[in-house]
mmCIF file with all atom_site columns, C-alpha atoms in Angstrom:
data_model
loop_
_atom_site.group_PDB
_atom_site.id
_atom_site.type_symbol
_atom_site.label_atom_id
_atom_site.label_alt_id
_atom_site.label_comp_id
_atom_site.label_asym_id
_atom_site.label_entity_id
_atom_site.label_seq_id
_atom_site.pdbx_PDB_ins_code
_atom_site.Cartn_x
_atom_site.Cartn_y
_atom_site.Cartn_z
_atom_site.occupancy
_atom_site.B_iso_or_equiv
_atom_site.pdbx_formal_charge
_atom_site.auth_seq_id
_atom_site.auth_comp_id
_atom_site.auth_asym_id
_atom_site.auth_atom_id
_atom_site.pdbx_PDB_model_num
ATOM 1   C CA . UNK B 1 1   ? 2.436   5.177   0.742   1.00 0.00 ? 24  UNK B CA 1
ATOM 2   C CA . UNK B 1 2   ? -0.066  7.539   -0.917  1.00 0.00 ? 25  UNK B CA 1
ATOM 3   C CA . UNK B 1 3   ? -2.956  6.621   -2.220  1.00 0.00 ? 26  UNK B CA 1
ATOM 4   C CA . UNK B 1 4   ? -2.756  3.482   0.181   1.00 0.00 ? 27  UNK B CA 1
ATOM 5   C CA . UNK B 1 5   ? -2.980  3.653   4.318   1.00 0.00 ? 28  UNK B CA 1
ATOM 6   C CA . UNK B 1 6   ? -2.723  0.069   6.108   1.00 0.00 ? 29  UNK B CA 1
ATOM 7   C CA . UNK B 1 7   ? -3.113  0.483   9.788   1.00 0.00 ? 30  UNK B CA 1
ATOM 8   C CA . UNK B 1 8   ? -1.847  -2.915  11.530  1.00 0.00 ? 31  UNK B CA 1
ATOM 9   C CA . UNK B 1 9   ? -2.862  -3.913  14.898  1.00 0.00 ? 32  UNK B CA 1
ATOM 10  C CA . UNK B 1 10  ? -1.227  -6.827  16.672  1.00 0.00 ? 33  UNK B CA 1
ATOM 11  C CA . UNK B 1 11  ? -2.851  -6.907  19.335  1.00 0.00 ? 34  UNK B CA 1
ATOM 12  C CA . UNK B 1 12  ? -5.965  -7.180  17.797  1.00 0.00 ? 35  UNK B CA 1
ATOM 13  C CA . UNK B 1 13  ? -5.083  -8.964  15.031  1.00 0.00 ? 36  UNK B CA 1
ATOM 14  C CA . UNK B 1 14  ? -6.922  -6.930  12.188  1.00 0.00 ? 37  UNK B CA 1
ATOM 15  C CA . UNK B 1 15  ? -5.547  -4.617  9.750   1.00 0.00 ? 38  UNK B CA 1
ATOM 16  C CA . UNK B 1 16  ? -7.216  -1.870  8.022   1.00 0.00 ? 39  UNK B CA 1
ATOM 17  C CA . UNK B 1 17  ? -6.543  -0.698  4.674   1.00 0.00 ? 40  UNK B CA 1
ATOM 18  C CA . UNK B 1 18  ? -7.660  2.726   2.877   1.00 0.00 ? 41  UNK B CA 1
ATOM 19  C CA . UNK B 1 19  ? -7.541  3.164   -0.650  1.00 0.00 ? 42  UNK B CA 1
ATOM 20  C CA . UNK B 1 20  ? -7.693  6.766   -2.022  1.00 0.00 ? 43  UNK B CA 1
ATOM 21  C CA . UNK B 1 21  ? -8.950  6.501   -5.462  1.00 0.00 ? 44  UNK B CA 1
ATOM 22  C CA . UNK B 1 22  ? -8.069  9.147   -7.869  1.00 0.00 ? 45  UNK B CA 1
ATOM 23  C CA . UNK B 1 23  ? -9.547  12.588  -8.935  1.00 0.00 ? 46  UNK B CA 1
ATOM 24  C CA . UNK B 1 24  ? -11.356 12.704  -5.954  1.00 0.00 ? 47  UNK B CA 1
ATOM 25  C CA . UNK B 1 25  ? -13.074 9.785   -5.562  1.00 0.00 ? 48  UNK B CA 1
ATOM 26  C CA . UNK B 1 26  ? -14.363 7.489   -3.111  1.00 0.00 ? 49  UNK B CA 1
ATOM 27  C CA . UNK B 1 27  ? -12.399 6.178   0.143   1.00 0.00 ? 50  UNK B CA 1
ATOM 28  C CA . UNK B 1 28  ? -12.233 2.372   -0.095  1.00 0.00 ? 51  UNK B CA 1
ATOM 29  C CA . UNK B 1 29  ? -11.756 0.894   2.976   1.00 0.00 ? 52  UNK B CA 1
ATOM 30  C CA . UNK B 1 30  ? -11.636 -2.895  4.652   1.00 0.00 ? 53  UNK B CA 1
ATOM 31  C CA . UNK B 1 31  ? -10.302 -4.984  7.572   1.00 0.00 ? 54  UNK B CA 1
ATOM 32  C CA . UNK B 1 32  ? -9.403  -7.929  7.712   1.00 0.00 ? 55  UNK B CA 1
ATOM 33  C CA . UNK B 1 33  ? -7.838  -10.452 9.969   1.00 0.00 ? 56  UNK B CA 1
ATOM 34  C CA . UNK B 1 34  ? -4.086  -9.838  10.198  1.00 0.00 ? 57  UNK B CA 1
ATOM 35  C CA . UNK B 1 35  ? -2.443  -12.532 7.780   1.00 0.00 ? 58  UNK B CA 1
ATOM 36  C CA . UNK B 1 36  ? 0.797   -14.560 9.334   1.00 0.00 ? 59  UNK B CA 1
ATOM 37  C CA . UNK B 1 37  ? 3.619   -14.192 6.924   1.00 0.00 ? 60  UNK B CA 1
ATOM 38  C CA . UNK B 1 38  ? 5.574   -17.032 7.200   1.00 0.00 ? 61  UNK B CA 1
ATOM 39  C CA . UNK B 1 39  ? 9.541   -15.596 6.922   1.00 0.00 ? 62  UNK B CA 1
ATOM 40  C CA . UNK B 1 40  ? 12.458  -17.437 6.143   1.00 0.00 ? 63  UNK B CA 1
ATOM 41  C CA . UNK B 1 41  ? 15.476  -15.685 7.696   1.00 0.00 ? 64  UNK B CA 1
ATOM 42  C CA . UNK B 1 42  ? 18.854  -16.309 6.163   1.00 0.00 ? 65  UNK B CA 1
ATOM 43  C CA . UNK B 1 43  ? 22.215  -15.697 6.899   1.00 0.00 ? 66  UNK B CA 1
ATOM 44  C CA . UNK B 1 44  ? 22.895  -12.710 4.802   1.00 0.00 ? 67  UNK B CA 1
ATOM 45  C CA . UNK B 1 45  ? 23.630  -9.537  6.440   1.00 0.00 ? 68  UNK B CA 1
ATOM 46  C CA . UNK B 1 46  ? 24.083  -5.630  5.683   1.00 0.00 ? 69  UNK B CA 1
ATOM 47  C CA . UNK B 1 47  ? 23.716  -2.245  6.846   1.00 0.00 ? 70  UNK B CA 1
ATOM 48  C CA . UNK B 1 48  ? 21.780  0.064   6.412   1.00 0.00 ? 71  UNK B CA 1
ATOM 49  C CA . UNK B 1 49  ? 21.337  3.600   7.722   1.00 0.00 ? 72  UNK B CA 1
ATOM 50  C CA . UNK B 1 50  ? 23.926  2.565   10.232  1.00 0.00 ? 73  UNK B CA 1
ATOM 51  C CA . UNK B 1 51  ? 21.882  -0.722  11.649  1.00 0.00 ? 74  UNK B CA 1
ATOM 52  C CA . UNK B 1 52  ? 23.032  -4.348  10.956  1.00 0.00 ? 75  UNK B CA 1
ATOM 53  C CA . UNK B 1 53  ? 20.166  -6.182  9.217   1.00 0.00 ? 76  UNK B CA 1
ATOM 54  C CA . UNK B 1 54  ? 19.583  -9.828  8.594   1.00 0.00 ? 77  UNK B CA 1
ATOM 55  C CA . UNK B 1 55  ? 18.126  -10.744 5.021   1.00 0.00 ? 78  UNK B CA 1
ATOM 56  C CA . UNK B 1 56  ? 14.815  -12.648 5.076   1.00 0.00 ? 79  UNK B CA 1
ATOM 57  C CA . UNK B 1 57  ? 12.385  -13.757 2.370   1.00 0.00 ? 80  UNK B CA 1
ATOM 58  C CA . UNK B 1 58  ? 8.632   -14.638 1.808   1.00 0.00 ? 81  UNK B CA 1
ATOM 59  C CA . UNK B 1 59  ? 6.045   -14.969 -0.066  1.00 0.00 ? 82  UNK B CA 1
ATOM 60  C CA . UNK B 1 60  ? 3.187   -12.655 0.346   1.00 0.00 ? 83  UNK B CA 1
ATOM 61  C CA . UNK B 1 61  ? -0.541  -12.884 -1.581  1.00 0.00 ? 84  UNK B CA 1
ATOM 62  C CA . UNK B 1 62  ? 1.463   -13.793 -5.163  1.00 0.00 ? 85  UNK B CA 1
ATOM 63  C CA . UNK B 1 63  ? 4.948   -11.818 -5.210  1.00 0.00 ? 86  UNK B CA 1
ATOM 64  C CA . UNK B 1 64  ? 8.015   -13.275 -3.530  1.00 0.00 ? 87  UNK B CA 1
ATOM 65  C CA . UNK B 1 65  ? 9.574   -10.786 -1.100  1.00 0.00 ? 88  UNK B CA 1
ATOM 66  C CA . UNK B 1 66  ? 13.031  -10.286 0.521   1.00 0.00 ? 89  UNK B CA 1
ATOM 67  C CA . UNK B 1 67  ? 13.314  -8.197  3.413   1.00 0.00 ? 90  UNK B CA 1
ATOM 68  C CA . UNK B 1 68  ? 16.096  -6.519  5.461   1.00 0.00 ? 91  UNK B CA 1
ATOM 69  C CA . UNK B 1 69  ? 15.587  -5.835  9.398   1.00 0.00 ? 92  UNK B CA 1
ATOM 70  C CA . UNK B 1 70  ? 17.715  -5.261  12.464  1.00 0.00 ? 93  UNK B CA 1
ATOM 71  C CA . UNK B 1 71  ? 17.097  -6.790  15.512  1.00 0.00 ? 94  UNK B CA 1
ATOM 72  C CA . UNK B 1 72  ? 18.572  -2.874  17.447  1.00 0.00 ? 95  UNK B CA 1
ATOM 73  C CA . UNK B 1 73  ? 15.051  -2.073  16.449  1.00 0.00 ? 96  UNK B CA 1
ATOM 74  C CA . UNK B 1 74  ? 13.017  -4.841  18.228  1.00 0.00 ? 97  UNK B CA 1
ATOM 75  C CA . UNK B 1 75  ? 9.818   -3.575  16.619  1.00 0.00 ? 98  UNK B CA 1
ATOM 76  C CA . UNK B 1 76  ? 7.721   -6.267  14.424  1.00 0.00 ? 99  UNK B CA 1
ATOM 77  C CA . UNK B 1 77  ? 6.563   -3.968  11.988  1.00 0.00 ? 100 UNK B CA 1
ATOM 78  C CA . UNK B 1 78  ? 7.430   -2.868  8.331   1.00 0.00 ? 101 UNK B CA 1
ATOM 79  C CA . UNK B 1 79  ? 5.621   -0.894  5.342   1.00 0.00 ? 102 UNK B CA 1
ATOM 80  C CA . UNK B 1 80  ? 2.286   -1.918  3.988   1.00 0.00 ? 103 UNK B CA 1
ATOM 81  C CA . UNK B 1 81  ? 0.948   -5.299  5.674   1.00 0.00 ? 104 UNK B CA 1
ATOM 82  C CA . UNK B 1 82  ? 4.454   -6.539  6.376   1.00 0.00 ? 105 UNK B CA 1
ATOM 83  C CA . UNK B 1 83  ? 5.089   -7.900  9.833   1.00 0.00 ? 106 UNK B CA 1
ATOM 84  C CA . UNK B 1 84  ? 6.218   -10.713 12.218  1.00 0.00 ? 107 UNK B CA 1
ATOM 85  C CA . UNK B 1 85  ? 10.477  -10.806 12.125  1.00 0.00 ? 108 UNK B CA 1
ATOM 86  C CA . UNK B 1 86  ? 12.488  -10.033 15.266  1.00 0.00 ? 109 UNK B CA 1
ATOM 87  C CA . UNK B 1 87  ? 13.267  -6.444  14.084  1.00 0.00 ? 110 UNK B CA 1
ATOM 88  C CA . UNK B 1 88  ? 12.579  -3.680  12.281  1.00 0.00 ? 111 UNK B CA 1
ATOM 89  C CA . UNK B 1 89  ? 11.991  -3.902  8.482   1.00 0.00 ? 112 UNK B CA 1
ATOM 90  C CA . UNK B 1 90  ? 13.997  -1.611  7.179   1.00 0.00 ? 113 UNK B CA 1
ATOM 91  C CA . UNK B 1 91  ? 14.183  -2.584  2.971   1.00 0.00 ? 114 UNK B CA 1
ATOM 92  C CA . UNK B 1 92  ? 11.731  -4.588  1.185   1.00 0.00 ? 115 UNK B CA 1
ATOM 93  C CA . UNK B 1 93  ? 11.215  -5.370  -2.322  1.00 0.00 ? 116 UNK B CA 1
ATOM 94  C CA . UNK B 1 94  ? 9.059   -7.984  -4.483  1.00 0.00 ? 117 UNK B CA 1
ATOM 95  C CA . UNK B 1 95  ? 11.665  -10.300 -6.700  1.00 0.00 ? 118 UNK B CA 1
ATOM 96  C CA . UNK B 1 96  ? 10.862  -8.016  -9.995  1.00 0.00 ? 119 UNK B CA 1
ATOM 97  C CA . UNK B 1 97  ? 11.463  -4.872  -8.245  1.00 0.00 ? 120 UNK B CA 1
ATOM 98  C CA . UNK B 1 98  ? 8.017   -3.074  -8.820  1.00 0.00 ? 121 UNK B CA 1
ATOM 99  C CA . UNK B 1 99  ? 7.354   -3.007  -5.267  1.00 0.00 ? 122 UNK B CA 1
ATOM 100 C CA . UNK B 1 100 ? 9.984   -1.477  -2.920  1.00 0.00 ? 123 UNK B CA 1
ATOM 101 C CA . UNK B 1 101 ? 10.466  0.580   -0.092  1.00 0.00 ? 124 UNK B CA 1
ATOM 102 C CA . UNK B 1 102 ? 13.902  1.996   1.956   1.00 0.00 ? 125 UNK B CA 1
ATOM 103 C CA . UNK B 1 103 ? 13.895  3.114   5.267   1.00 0.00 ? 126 UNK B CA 1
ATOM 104 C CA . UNK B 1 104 ? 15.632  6.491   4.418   1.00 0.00 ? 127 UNK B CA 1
ATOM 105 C CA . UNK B 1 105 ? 16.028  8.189   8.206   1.00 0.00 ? 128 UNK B CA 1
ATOM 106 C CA . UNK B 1 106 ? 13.540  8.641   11.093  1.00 0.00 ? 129 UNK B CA 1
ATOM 107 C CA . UNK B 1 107 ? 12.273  11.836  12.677  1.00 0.00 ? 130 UNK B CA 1
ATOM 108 C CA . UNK B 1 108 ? 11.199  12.196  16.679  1.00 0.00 ? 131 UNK B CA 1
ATOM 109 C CA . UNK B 1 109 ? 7.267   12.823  16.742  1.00 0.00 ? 132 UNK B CA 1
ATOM 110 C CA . UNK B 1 110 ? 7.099   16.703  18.596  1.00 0.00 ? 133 UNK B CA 1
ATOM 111 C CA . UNK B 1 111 ? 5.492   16.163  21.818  1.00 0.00 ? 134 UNK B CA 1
ATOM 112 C CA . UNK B 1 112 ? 2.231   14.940  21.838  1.00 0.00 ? 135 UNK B CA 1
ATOM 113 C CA . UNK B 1 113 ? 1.747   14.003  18.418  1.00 0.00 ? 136 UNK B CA 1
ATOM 114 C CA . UNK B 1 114 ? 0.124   11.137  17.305  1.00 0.00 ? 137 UNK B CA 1
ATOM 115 C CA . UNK B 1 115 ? -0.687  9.301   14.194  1.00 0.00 ? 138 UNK B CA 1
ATOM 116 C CA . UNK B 1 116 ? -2.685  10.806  12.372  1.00 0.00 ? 139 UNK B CA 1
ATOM 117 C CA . UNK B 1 117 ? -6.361  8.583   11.242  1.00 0.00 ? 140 UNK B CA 1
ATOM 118 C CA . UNK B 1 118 ? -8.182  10.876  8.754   1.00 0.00 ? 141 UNK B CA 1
ATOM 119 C CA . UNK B 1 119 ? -11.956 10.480  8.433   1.00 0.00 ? 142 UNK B CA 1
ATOM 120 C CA . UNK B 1 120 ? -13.321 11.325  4.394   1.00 0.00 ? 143 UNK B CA 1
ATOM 121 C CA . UNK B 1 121 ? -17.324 11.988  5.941   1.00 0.00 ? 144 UNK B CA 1
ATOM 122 C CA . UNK B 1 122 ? -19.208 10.890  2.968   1.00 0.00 ? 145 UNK B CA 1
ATOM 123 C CA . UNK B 1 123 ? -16.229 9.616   1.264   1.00 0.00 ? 146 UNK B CA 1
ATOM 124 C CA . UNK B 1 124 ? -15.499 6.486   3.211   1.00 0.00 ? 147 UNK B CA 1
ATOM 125 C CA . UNK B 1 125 ? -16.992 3.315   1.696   1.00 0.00 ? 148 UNK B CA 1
ATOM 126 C CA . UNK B 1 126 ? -16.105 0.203   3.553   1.00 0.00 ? 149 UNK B CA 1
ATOM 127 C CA . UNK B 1 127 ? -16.400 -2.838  1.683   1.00 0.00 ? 150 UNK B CA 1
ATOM 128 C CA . UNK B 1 128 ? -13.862 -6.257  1.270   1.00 0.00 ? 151 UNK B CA 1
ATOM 129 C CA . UNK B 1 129 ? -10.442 -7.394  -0.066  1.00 0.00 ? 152 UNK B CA 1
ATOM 130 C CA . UNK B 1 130 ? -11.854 -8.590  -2.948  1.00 0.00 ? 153 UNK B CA 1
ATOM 131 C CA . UNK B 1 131 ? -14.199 -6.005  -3.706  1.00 0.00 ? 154 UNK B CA 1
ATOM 132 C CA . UNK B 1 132 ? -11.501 -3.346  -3.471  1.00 0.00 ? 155 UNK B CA 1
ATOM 133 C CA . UNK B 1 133 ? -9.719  -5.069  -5.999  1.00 0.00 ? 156 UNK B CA 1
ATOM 134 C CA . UNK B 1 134 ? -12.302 -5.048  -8.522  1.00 0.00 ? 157 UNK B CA 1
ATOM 135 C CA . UNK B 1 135 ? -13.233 -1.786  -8.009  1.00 0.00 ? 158 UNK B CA 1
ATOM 136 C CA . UNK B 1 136 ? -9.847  -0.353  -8.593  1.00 0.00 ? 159 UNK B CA 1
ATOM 137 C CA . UNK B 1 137 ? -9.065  -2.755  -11.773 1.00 0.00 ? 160 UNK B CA 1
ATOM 138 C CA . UNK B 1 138 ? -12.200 -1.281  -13.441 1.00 0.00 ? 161 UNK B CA 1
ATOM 139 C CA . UNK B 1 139 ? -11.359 2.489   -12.330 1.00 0.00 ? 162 UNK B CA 1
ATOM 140 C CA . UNK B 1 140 ? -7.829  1.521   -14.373 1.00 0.00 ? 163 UNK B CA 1
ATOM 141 C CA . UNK B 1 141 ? -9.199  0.434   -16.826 1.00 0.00 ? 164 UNK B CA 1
ATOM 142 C CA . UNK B 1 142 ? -11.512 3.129   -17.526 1.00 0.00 ? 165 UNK B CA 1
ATOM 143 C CA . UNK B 1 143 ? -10.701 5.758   -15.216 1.00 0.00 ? 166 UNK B CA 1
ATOM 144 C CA . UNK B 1 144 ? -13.234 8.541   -17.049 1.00 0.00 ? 167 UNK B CA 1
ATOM 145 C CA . UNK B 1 145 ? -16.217 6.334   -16.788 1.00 0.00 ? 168 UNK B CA 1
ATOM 146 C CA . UNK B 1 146 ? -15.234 5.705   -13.261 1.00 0.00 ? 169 UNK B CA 1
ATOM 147 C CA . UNK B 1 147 ? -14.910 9.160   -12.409 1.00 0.00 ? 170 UNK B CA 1
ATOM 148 C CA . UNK B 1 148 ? -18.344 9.962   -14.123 1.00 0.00 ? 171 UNK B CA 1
ATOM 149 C CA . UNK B 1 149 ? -19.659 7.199   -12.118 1.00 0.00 ? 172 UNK B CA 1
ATOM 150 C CA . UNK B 1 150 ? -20.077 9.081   -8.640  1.00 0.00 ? 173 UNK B CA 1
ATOM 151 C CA . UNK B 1 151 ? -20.782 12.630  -10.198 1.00 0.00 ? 174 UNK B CA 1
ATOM 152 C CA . UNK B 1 152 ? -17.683 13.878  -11.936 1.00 0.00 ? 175 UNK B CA 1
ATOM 153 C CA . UNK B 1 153 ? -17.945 15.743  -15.063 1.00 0.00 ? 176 UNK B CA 1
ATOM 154 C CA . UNK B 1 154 ? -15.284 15.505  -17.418 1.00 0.00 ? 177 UNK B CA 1
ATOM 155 C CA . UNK B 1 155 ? -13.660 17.140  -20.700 1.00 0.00 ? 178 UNK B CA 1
ATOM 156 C CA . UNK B 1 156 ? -10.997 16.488  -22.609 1.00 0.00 ? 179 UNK B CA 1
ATOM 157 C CA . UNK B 1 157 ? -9.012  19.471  -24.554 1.00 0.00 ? 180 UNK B CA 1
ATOM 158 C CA . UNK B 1 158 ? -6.486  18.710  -27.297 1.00 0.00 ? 181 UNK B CA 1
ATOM 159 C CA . UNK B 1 159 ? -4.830  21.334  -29.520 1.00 0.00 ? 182 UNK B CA 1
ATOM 160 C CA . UNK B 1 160 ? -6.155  19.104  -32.846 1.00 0.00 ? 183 UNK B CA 1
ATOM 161 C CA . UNK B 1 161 ? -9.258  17.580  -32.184 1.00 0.00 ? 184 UNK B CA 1
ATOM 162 C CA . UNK B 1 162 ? -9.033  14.712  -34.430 1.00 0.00 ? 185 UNK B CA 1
ATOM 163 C CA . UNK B 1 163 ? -5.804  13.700  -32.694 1.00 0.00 ? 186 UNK B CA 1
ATOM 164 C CA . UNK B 1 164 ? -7.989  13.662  -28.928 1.00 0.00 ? 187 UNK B CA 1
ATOM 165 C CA . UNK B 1 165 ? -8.835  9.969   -28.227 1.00 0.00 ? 188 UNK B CA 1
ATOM 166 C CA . UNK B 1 166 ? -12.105 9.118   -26.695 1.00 0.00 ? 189 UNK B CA 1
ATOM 167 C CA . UNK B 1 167 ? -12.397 9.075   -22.665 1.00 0.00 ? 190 UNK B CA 1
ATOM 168 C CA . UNK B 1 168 ? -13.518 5.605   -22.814 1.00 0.00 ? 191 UNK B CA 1
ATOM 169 C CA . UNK B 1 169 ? -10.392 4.617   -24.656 1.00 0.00 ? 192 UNK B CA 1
ATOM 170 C CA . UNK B 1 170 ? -7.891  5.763   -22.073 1.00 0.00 ? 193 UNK B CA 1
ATOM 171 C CA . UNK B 1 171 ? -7.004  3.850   -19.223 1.00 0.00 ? 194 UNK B CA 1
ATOM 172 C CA . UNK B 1 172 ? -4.232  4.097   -16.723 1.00 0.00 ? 195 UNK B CA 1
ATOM 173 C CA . UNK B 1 173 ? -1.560  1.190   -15.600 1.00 0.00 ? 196 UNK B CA 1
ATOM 174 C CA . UNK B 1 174 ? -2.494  -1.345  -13.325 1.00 0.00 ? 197 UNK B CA 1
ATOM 175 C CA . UNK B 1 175 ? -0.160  -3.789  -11.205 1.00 0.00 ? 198 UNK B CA 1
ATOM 176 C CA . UNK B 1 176 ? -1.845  -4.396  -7.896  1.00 0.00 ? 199 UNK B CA 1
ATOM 177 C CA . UNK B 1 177 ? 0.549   -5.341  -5.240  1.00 0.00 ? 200 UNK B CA 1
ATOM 178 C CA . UNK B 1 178 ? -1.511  -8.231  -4.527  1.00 0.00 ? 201 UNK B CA 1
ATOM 179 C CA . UNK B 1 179 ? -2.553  -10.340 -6.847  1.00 0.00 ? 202 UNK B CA 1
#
């Protein structure tokens, strides 16, 4: 889900995550060794898009997730870093519901195609977990100084000038989905 790519590879146990940062910016990437999530797998069931799905639940780097996934998909793979149940994740959400994602429908690749693994030459700036996550809480929390930090010029325009607040007064939201 845009601005984030994770690219997760069993068999090598590593996944890759790219960040996009906005306006432009830099391409964070990092690997890492492919976490186990350790699922609990209940009893609850429902459908969805068509598929029986069994309810499971973990937690995951500081949220608490449940997860839906049928076993007539018998791929171990879901959105984001999520992974390691009998099926196909098909719905996922954090317990406060600021993280979620639906399986909505699926579309046959046209012959030949692959996925896609864009290269940002001159943009890509591989670093660590932990540095990405610094990085991006002090682009939030001053996004114009960030932007201005690799280059960018910036002006603001407001139709009364005294009403215009500062560029190093704005910031933007920030609720990284791990914390």
């Amino acid at each position: 889900t845009f601005p984030v790519e994770t690219i997760l590879n069993l068999k090598s146990k590593s996944t890759i995550l790219i960040y996009r940062t906005f306006f432009d910016g830099p391409v964070l990437r990092y690997t890492e060794p492919t976490e186990e999530i350790k699922w609990k797998i209940t009893d609850k069931t429902d459908t969805i898009m068509s598929y029986p799905c069994q309810e499971a639940t973990c937690q995951f780097r500081g949220r608490a997730y449940t997860a839906w996934f049928t076993t007539d998909i018998p791929f171990s793979y879901g959105p984001y870093k999520f992974h390691g149940l009998p099926g196909l994740i098909l719905k996922i959400s954090d317990s406060n519901n600021e993280y979620s994602w639906q399986c909505v429908k699926f579309v046959k690749a046209k012959p030949k195609e692959t996925i896609k693994n864009y290269k940002w030459d001159g943009y890509d700036h591989i670093t660590t977990r932990e540095n990405m996550a610094a990085i991006l809480k002090r682009a939030y929390a001053a996004p114009f100084k960030f932007c201005q930090s690799f280059g960018m010029k910036i002006m603001l325009s407001h139709s009364d000038s005294s009403a215009s607040p500062a560029t190093h007064d704005i910031t933007l939201p920030y609720n990284p989905i791990e914390k």
